[in-house]
GROMACS .gro file of C-alpha atoms in nm:
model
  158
    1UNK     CA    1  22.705  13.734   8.091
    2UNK     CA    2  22.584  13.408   7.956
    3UNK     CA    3  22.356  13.176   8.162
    4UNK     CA    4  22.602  12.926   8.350
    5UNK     CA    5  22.432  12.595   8.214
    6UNK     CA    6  22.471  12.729   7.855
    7UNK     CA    7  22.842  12.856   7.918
    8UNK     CA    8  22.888  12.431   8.005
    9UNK     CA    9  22.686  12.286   7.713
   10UNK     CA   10  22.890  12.517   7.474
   11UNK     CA   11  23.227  12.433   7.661
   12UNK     CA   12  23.133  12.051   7.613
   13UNK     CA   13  23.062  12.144   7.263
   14UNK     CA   14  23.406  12.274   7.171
   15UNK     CA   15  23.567  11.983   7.347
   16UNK     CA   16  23.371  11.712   7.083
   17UNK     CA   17  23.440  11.922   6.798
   18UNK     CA   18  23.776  11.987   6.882
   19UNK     CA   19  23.839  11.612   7.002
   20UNK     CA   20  23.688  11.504   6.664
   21UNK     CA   21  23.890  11.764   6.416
   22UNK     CA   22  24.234  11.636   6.596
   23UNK     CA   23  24.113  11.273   6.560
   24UNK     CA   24  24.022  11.319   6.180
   25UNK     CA   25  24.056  11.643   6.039
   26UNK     CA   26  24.389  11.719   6.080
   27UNK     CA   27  24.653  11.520   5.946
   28UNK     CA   28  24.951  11.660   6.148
   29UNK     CA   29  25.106  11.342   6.307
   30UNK     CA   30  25.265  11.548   6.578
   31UNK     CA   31  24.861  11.530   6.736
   32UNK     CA   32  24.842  11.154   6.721
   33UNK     CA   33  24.851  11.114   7.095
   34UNK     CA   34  24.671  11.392   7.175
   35UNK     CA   35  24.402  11.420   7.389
   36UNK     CA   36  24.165  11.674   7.542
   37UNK     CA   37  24.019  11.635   7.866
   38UNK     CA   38  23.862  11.941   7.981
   39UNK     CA   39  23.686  12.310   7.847
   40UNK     CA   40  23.697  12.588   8.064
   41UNK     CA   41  23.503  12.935   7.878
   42UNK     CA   42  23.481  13.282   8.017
   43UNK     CA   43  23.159  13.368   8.138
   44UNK     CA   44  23.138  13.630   7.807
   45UNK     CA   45  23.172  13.325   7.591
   46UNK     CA   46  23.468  13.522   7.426
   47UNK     CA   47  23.756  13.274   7.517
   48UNK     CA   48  23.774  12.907   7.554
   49UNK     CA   49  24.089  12.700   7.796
   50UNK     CA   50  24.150  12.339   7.632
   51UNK     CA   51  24.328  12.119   7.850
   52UNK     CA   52  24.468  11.817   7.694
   53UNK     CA   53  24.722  11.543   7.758
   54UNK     CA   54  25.004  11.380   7.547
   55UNK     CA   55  25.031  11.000   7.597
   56UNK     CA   56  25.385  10.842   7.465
   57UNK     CA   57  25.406  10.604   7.148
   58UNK     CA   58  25.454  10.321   7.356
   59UNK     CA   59  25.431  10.271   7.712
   60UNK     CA   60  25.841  10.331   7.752
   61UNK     CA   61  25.848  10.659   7.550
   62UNK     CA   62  25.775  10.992   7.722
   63UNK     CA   63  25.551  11.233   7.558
   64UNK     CA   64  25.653  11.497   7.398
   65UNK     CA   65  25.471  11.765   7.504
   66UNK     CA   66  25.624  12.066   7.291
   67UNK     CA   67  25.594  11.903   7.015
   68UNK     CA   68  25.167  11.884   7.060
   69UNK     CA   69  25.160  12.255   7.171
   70UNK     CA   70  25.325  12.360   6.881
   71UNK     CA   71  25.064  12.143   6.680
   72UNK     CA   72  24.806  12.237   6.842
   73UNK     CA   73  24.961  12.627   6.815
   74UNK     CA   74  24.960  12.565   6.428
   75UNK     CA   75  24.635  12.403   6.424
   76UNK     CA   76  24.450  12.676   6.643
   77UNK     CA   77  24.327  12.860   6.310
   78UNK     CA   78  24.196  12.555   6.144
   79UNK     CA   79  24.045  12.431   6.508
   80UNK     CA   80  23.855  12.794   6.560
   81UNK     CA   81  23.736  12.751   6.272
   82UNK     CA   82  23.567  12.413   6.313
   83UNK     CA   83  23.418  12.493   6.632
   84UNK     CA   84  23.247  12.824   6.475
   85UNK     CA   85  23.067  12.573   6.214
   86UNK     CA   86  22.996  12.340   6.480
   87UNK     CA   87  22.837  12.612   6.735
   88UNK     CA   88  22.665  12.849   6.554
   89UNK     CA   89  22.710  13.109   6.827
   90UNK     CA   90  22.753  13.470   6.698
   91UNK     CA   91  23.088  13.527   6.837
   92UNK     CA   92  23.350  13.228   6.773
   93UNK     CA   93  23.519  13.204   7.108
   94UNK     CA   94  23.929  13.211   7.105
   95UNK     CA   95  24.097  12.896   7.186
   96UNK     CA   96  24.382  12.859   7.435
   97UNK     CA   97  24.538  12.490   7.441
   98UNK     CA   98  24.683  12.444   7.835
   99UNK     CA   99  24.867  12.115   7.938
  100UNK     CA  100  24.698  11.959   8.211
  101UNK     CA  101  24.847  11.870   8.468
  102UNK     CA  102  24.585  11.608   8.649
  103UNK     CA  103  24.801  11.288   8.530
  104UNK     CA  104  25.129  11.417   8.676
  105UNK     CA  105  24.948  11.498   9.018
  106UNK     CA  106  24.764  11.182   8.992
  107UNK     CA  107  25.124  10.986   8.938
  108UNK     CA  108  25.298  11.190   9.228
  109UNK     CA  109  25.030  11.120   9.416
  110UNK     CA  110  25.004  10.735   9.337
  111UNK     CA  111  25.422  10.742   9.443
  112UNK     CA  112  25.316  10.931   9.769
  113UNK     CA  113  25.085  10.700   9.867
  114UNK     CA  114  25.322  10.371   9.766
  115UNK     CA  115  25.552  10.495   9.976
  116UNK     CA  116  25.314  10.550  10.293
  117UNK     CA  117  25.211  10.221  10.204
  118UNK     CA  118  25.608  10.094  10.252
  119UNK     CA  119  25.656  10.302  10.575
  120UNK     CA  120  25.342  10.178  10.745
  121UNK     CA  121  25.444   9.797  10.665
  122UNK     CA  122  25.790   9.924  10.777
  123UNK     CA  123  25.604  10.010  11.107
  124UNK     CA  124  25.391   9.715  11.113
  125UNK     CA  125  25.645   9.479  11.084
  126UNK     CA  126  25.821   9.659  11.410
  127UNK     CA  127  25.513   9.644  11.614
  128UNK     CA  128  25.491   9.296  11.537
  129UNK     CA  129  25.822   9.284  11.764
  130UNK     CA  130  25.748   9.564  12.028
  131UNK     CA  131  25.736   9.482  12.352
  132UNK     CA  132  25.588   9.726  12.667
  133UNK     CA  133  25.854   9.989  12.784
  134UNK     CA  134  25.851   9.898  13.188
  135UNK     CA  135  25.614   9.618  13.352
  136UNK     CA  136  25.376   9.437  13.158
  137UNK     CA  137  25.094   9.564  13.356
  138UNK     CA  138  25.170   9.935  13.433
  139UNK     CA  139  24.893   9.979  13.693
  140UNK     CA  140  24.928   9.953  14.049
  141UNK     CA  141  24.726   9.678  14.216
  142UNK     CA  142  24.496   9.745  14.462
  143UNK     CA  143  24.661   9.716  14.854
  144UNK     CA  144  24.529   9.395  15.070
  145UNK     CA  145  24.364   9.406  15.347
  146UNK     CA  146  24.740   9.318  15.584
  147UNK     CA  147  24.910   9.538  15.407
  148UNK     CA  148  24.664   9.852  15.497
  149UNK     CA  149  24.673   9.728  15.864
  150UNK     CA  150  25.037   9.736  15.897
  151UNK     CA  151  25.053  10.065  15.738
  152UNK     CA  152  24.733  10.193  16.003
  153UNK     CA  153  24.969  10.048  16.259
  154UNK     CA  154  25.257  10.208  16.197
  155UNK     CA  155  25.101  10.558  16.150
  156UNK     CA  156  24.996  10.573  16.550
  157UNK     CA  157  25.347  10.412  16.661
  158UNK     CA  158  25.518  10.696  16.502
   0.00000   0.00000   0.00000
């Protein structure tokens, strides 16, 4: 088991070098709009989680996301590799490439939240409208002085 704080600095690690290998080493255009956001490594130090993201060509294209993980599946050798130059650790860890998912969720979420925005305007706009179900003042008032006296009188006719 590897200390914690050294398990982080070596996941940060891998993410630069593998960051800066897809940015220059490797010439495989299919990795152009690639990029990794987080590291993840086993406390053992034996296997490393990449999660990246696939941005489109343009802001109308969709990414193509089976094209990068087939990249990045070819590339994993060359990527390994790199990061055993760049780490120096005895054991090279193995390197698993996972889509993340964070931009999606963030999206849905950023929909979910439009909406709600809609249906509370929606609601707003009806309130604005709204009037009291029953009298405008639903409390009874307090009885006046007569009106107690007739009701006193009353009692000891009856």
């Amino acid at each position: 088991m590897a200390d914690p704080a050294r398990a982080r600095k070596l996941a940060k690690r891998i993410s630069q070098i593998v960051a800066h290998a897809i940015e220059h080493d490797i010439k495989d255009p299919r990795l152009n709009f690639v990029t990794i956001t987080d590291t993840k490594i086993t406390a053992d130090l034996h296997d490393a989680t990449l999660f990246y993201t696939v941005r489109g060509e343009n802001l109308e294209s969709a990414p193509d996301y089976n094209a990068a993980a087939a990249a990045l599946e070819s590339a994993r050798g060359v990527l390994r590799t790199k990061v055993g130059q760049g780490t120096g650790v005895r054991y090279t860890p193995t390197l698993t490439f996972t889509a993340d998912s964070v931009p999606d969720d963030a999206r849905r979420i950023e929909e979910l939240l439009a909406r709600a925005r809609k249906a509370d305007e929606k609601v707003a706009r009806r309130a604005t409208r709204a009037q009291h179900a029953g009298e405008a003042d639903p409390y009874k008032a307090p009885r006046e002085e007569a009106d107690d006296d007739e009701i006193a009188d009353e009692e000891t006719r009856g």
